[in-house]
Coordinates of N, CA and C in Angstrom, one line a residue:
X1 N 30.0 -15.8 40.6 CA 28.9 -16.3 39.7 C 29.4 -16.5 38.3
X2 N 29.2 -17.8 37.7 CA 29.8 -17.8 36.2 C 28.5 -17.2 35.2
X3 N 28.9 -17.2 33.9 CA 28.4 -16.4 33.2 C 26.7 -17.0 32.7
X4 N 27.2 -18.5 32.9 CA 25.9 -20.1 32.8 C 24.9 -19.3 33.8
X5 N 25.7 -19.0 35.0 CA 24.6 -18.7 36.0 C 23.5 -17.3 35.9
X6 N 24.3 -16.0 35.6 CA 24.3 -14.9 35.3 C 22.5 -15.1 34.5
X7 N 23.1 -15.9 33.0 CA 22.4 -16.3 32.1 C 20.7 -17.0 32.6
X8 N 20.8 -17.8 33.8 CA 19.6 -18.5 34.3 C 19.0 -17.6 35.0
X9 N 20.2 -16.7 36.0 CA 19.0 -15.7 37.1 C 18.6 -14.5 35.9
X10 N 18.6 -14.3 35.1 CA 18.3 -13.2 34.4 C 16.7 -13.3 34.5
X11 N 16.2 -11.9 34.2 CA 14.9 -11.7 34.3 C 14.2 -12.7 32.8
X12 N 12.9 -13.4 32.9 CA 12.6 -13.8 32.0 C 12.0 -12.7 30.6
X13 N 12.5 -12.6 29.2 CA 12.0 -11.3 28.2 C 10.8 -11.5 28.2
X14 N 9.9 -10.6 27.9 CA 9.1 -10.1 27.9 C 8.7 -10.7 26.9
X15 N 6.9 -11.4 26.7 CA 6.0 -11.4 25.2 C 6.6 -11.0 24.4
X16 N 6.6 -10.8 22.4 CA 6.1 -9.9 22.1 C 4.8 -9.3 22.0
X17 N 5.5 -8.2 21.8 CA 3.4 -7.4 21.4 C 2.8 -8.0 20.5
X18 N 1.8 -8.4 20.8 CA 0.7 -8.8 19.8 C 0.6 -7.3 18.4
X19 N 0.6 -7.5 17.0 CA 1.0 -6.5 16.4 C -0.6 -6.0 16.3
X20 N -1.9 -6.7 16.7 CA -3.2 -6.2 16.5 C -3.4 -6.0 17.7
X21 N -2.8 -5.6 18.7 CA -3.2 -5.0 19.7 C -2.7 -3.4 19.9
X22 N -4.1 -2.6 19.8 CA -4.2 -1.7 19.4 C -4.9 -0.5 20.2
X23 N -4.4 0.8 20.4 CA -4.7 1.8 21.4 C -6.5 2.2 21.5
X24 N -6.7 2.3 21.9 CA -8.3 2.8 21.8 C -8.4 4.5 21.1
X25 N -9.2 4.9 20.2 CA -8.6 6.2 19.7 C -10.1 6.8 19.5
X26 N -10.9 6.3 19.8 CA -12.5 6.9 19.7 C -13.1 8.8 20.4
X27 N -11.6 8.8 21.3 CA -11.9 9.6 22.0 C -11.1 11.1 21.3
X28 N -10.2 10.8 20.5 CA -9.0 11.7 19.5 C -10.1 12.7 18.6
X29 N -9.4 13.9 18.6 CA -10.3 14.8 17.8 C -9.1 14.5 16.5
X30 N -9.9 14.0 15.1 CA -9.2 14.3 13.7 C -9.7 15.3 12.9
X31 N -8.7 16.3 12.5 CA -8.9 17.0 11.3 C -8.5 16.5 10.2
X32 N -9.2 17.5 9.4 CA -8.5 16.9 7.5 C -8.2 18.1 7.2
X33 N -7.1 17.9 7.1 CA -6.9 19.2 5.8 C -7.3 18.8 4.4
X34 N -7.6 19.9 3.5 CA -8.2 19.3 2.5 C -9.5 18.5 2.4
X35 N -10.0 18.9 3.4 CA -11.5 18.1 3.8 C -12.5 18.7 2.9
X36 N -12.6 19.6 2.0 CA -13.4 19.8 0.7 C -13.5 18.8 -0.2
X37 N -11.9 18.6 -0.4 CA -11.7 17.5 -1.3 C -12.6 16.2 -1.8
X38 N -12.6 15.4 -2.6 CA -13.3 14.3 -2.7 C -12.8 13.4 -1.3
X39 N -11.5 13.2 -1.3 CA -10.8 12.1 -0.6 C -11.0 12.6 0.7
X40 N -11.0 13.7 1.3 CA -10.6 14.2 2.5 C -11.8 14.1 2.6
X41 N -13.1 14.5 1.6 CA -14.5 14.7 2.5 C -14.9 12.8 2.6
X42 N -14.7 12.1 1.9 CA -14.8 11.0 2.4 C -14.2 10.3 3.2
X43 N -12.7 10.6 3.5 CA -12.4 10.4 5.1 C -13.4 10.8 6.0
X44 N -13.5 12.0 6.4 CA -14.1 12.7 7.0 C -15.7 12.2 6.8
X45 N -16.0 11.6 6.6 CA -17.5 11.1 6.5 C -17.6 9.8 6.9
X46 N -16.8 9.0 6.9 CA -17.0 7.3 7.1 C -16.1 7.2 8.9
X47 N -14.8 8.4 9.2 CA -14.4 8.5 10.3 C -15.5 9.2 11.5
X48 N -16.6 10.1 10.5 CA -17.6 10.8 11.8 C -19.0 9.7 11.8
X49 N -18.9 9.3 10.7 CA -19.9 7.7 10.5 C -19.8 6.6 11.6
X50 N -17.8 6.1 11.7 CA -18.2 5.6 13.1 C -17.8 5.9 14.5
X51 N -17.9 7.5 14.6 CA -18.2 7.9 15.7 C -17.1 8.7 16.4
X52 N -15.8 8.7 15.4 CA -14.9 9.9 15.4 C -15.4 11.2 15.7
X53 N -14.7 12.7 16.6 CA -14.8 13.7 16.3 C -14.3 14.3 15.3
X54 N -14.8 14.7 14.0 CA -14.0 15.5 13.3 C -14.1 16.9 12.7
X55 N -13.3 17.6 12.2 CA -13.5 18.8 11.8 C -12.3 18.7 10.6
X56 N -13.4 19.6 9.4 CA -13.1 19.7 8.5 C -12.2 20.7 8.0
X57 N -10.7 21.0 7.3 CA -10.2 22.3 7.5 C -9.5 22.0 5.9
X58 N -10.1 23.8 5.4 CA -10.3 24.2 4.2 C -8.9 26.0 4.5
X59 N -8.7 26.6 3.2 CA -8.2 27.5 3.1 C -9.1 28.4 4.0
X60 N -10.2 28.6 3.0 CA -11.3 29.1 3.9 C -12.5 28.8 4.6
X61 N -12.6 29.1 6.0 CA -13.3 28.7 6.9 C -14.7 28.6 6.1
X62 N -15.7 29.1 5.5 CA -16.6 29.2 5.2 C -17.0 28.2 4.1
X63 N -15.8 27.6 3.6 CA -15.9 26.8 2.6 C -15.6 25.3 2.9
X64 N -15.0 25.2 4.0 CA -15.2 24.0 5.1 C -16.1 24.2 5.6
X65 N -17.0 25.1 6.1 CA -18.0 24.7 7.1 C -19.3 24.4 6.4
X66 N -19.2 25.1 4.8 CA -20.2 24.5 3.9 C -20.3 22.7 3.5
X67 N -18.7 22.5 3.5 CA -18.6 20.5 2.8 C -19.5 20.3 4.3
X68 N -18.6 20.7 5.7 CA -19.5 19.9 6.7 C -20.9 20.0 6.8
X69 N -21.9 21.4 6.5 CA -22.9 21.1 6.2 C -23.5 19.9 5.7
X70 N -22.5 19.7 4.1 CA -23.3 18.8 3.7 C -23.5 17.4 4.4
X71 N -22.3 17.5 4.7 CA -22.2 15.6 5.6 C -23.5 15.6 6.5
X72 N -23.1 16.8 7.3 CA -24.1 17.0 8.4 C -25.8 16.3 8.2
X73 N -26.1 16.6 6.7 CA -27.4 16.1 6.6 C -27.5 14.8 6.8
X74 N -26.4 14.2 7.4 CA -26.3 12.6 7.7 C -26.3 12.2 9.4
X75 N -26.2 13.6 9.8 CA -26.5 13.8 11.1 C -25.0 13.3 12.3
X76 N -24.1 14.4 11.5 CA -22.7 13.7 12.1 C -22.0 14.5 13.0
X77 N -22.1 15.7 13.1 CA -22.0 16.5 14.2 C -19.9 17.2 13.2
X78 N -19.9 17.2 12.3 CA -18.7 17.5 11.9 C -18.5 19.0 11.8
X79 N -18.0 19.7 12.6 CA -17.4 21.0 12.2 C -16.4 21.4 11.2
X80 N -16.2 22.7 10.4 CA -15.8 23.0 9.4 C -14.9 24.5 10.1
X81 N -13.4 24.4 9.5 CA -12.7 25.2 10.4 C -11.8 25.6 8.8
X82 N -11.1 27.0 9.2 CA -10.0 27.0 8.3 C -8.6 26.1 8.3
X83 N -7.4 26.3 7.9 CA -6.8 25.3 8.3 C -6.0 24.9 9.3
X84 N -5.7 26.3 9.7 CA -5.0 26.6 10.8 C -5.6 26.0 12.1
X85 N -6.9 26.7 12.1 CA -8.0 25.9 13.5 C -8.1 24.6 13.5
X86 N -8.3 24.1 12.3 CA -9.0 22.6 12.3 C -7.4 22.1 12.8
X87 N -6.0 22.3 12.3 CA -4.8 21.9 12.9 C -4.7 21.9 14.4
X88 N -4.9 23.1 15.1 CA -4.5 23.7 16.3 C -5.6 22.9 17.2
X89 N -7.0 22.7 16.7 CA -8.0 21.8 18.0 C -8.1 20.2 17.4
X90 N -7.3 19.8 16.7 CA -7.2 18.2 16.4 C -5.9 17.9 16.9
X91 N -6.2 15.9 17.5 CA -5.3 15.4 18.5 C -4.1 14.4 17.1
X92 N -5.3 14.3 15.6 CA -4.5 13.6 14.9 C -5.2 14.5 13.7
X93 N -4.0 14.9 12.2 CA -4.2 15.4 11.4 C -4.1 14.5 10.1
X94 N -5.2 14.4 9.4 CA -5.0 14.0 8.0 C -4.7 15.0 7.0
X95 N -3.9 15.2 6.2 CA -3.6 15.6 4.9 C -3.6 15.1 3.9
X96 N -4.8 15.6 3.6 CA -5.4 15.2 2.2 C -5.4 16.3 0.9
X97 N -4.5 17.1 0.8 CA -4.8 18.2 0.1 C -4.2 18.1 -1.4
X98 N -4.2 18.9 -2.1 CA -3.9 18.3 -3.7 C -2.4 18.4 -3.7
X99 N -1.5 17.3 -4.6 CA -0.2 17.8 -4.4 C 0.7 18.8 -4.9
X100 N 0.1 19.7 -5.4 CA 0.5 20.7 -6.0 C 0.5 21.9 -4.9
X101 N -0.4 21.9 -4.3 CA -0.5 22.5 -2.5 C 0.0 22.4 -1.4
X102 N 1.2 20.5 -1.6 CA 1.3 20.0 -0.4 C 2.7 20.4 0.3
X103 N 3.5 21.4 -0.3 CA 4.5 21.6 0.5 C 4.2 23.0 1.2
X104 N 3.7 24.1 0.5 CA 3.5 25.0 1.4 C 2.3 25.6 2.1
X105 N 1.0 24.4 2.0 CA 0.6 24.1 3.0 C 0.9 23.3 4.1
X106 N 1.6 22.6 4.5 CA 2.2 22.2 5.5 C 3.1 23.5 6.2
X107 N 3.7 24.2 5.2 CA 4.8 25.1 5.6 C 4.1 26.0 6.3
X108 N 3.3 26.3 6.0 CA 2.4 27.7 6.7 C 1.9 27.1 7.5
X109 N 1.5 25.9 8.6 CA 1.3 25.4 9.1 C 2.2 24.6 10.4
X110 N 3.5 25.3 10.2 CA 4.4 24.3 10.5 C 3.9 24.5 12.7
X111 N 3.9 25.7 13.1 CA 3.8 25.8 14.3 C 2.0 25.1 14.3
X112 N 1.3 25.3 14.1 CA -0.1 24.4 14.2 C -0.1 23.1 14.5
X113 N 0.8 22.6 13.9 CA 0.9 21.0 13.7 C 1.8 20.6 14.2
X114 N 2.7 21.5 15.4 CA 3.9 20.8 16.1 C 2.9 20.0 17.8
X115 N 3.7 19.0 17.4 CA 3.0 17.9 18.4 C 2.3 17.1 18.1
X116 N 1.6 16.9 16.9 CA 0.5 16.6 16.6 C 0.8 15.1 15.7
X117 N 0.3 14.2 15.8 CA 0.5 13.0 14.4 C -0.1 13.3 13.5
X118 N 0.6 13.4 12.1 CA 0.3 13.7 11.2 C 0.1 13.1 10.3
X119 N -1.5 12.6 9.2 CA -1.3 11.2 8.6 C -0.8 11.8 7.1
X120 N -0.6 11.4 6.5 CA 0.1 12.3 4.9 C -1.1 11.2 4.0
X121 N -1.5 11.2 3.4 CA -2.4 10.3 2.3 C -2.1 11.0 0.8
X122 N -1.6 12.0 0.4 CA -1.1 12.5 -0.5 C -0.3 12.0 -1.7
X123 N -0.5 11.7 -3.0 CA 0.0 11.1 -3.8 C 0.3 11.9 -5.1
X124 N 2.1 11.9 -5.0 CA 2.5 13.0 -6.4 C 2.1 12.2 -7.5
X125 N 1.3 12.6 -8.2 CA 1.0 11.8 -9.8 C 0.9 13.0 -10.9
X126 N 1.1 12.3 -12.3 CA 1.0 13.2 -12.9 C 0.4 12.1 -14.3
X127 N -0.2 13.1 -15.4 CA -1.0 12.4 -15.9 C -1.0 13.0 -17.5
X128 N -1.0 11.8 -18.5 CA -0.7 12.4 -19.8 C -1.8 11.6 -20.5
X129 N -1.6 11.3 -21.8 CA -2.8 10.5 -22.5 C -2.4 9.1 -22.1
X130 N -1.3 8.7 -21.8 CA -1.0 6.7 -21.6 C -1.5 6.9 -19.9
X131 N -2.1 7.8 -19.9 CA -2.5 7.7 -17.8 C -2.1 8.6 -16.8
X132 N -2.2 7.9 -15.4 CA -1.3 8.6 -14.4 C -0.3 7.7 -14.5
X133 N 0.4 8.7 -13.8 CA 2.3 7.9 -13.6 C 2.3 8.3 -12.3
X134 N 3.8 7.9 -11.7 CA 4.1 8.5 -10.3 C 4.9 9.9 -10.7
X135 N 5.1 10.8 -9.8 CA 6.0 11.5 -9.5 C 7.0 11.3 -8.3
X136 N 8.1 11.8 -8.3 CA 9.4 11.3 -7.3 C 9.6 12.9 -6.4
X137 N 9.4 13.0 -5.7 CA 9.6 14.3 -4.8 C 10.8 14.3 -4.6
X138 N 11.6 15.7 -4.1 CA 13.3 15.7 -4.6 C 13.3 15.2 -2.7
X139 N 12.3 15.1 -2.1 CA 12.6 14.3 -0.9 C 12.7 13.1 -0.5
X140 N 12.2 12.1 -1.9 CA 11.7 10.9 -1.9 C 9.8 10.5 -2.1
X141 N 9.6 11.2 -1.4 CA 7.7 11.0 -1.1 C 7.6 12.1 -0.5
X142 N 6.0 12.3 -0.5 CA 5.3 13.3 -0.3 C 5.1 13.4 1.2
X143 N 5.3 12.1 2.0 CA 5.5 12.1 3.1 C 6.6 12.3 4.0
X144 N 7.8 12.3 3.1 CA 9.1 12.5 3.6 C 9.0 14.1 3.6
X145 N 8.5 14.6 2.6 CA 8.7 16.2 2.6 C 8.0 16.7 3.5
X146 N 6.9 16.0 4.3 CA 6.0 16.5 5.3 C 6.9 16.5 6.3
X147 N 7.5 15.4 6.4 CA 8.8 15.5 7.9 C 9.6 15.9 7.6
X148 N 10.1 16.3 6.6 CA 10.7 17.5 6.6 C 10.7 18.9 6.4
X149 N 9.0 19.1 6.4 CA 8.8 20.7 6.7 C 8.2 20.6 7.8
X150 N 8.0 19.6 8.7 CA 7.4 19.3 10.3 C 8.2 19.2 10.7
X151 N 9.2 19.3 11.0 CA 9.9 18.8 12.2 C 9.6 18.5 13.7
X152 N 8.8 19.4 14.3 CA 7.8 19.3 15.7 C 6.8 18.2 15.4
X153 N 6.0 17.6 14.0 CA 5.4 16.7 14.6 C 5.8 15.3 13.8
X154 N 4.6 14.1 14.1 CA 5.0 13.0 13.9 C 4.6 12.6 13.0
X155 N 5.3 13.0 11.6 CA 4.4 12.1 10.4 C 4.4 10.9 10.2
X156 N 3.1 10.4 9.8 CA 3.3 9.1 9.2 C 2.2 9.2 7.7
X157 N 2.5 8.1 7.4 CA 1.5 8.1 5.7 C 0.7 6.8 6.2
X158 N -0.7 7.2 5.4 CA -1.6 6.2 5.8 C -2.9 6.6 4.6
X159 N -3.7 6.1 4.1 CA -4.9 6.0 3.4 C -4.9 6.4 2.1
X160 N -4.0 5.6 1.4 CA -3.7 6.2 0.3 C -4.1 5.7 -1.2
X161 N -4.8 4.4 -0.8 CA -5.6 3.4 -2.0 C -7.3 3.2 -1.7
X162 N -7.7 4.5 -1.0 CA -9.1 4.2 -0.7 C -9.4 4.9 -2.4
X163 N -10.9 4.5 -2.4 CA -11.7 5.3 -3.7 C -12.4 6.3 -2.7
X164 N -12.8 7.4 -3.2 CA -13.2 8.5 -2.8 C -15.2 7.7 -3.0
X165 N -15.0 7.8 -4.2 CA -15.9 7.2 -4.2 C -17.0 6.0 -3.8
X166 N -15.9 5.2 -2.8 CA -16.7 4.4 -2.1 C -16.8 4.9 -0.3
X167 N -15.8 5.8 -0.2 CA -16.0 6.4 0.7 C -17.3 7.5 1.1
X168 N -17.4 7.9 0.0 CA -18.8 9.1 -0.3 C -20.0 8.5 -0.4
X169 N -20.0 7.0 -0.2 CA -21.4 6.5 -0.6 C -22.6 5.9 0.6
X170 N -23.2 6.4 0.8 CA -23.7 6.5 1.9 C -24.4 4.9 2.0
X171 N -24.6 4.1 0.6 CA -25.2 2.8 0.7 C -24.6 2.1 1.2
X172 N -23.1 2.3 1.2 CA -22.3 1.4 1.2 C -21.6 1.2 3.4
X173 N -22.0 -0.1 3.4 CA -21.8 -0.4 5.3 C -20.1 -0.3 5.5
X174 N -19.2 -1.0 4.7 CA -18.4 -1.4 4.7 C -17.1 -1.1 3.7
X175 N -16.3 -0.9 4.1 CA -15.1 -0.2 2.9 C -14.1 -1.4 3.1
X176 N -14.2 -2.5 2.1 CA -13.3 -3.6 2.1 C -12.2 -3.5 1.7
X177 N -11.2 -3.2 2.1 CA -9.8 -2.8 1.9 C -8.7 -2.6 3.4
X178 N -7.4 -3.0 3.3 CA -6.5 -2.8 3.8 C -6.1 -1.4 3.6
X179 N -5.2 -0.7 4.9 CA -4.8 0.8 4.9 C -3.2 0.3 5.4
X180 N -2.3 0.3 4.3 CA -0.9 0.8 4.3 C -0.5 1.4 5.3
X181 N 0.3 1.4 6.5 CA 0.5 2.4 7.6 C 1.9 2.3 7.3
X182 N 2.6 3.9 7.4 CA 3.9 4.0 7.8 C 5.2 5.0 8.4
X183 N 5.5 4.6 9.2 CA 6.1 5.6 10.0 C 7.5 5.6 10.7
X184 N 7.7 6.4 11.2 CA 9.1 6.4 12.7 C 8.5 5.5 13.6
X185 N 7.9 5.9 14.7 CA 7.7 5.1 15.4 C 6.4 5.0 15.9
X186 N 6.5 3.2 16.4 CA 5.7 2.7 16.3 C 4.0 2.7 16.7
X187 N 4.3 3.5 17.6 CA 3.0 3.8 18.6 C 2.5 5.0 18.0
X188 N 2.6 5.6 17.2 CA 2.2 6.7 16.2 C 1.7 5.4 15.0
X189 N 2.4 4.4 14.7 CA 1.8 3.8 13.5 C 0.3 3.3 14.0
X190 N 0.8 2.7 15.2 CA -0.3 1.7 16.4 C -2.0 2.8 16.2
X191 N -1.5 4.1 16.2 CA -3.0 5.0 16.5 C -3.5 5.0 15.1
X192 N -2.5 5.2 14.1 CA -3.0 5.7 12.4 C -4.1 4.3 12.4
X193 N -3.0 3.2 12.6 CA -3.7 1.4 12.3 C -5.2 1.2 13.2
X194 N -5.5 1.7 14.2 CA -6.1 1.8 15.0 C -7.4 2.8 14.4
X195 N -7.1 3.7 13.9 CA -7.9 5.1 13.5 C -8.6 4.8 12.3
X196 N -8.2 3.8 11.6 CA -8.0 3.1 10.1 C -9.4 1.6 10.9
X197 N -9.1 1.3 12.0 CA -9.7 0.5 12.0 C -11.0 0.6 12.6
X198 N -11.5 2.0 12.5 CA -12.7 2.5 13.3 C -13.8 2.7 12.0
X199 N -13.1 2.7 10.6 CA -14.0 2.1 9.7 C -14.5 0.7 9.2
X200 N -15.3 0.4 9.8 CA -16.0 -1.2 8.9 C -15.6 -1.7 7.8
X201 N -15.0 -2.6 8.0 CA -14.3 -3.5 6.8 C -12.8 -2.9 6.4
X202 N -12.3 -2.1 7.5 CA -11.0 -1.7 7.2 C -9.8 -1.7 7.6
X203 N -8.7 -2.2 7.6 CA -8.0 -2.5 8.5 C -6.9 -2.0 8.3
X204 N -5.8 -1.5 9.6 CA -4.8 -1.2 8.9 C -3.6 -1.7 9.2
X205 N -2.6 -1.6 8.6 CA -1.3 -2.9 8.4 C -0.2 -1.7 8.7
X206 N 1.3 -1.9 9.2 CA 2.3 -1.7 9.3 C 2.8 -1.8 8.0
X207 N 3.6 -1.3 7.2 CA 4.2 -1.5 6.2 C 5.5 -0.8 6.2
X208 N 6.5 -0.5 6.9 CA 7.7 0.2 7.1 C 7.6 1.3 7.6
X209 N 9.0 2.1 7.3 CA 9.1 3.3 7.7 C 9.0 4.6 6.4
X210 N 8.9 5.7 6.6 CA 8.9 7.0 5.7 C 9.5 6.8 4.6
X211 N 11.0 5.8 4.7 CA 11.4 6.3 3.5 C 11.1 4.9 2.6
X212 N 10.0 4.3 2.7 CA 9.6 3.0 2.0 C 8.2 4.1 1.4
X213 N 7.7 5.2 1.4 CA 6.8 6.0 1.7 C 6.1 5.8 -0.3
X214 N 7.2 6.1 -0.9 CA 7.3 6.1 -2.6 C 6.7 5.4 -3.4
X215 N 6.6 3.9 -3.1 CA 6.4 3.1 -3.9 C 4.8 2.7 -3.5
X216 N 4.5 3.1 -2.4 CA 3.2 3.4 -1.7 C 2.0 4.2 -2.4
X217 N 3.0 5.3 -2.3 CA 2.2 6.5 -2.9 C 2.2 6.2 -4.5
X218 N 3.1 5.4 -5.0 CA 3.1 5.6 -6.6 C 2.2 4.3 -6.6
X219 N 2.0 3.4 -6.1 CA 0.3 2.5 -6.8 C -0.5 3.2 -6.9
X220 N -0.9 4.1 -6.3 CA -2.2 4.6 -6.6 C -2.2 4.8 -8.4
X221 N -0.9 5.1 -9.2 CA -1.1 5.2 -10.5 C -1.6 3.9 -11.1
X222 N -0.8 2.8 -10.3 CA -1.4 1.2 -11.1 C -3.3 1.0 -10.7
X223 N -3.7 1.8 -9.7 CA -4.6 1.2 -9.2 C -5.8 2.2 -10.1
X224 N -5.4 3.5 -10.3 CA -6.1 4.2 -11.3 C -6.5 3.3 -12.7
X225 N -5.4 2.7 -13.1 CA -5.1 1.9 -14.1 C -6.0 0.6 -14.0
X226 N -6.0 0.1 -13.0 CA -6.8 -0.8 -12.6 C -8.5 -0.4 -12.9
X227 N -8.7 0.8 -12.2 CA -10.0 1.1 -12.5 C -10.5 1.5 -13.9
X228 N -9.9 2.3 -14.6 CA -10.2 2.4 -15.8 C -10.5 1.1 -16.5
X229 N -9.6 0.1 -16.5 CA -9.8 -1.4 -17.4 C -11.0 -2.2 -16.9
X230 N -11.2 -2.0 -15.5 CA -12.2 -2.9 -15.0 C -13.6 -2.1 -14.4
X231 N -13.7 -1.4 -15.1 CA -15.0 0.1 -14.8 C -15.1 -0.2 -12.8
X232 N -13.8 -0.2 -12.5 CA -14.2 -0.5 -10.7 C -13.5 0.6 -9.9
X233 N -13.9 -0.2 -8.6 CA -13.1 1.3 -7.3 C -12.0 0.4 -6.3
X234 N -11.4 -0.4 -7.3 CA -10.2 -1.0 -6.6 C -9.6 -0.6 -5.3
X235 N -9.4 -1.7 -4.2 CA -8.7 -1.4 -3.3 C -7.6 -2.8 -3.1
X236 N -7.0 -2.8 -1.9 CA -6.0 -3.6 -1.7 C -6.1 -4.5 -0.4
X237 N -5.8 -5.6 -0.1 CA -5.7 -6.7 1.2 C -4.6 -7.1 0.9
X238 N -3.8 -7.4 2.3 CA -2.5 -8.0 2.1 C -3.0 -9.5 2.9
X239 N -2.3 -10.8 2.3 CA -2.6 -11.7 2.9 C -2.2 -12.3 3.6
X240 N -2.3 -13.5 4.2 CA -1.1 -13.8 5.1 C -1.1 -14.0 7.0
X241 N -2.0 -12.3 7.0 CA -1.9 -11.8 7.9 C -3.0 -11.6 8.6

């Protein structure tokens, strides 16, 4: 058989994947770490809004189970765990915690969180009288340092230009904005994009791998910037797409 021929009987390739075709994740238990937080408790409020399981995970159990109280008066069924628990019974973890917290909470965490996808939303900034600026982690990003104090699980970075504020607002149907997704591989990005898309008006995009993770995390300084000048709660859409 010549090589012409080889070439014709070959199996025909395969589609590609449609890049918005997307895992069903309604059924996934998510935690927050940092779910006291402004940002973490508005995760955590708009993800049990549309119909997520979530649990809230604080230093202390009692002080998560108070934030979930409050949501609860919205009638959301959110449990409040320390952080260890809320890690060990969730199928996907957000880390939302302040960055000054965020390496050796993950570290004290490391066996909890082996297995587990881990979303990083964390942003090093630092802030003087001309504003916030970025900070540069000696690992690159705040999400590189996650995978490299996880090694057992799968980080990816994801939710990192929402307003807390529009998250926390109970008037509000819809959170118009695009969600940054980024990771190793892809079917871990597929669930973050997917998890992202279980809020109204929100969608989420692929945007590289971990070590693109930096320039991600450092708009949040431009976007801060943004709000100050324009009394707003700025978010982002990529177009195109």
């Amino acid at each position: 058989m010549t090589t012409s021929d080889s070439a014709q009987n070959a199996a025909p390739k395969a589609p590609a994947k449609d890049p918005w075709e997307l895992p069903d994740v309604s059924g996934l238990v998510v935690g927050v770490l940092g779910g006291t937080g402004p940002q973490g408790k508005g995760l955590a409020y708009r993800l049990a809004r549309a119909g997520q399981k979530v649990i809230l995970g604080s230093r202390a159990a009692e002080r998560a189970q108070a934030a979930a109280d409050e949501l609860n008066e919205h009638g959301l069924g959110i449990e409040g765990a320390d952080n260890a628990e809320c890690a060990r019974r969730s199928d996907i973890v957000i880390v939302a915690v302040p960055w000054d917290g965020h390496g050796a909470t993950l570290e004290a965490l490391r066996e909890d969180l082996a297995g587990k996808i881990v979303v990083d939303c964390v942003n090093p900034l630092g802030f003087d009288k001309k504003g916030a600026y970025a900070l540069k982690p000696e690992e690159g990003s705040a999400a590189e340092q996650a995978a490299a104090l996880l090694p057992d699980s799968r980080v990816t970075a994801a939710f990192h230009h929402l307003s807390a504020v529009l998250l926390a607002d109970p008037a509000i149907d819809e959170i118009d904005t695009d969600v940054m997704v980024l990771g190793e591989s892809r079917a871990d990005t597929d669930v973050v994009q997917a998890l992202a898309a279980r809020i109204p008006g929100m969608r989420g995009v692929f945007a590289g791998r971990l070590r693109n993770a930096h320039q991600v995390e450092s708009l949040v300084a431009n976007l801060i910037s943004v709000n100050r000048r324009y009394k707003a709660h700025a978010g982002l859409r990529v177009t195109d797409i």
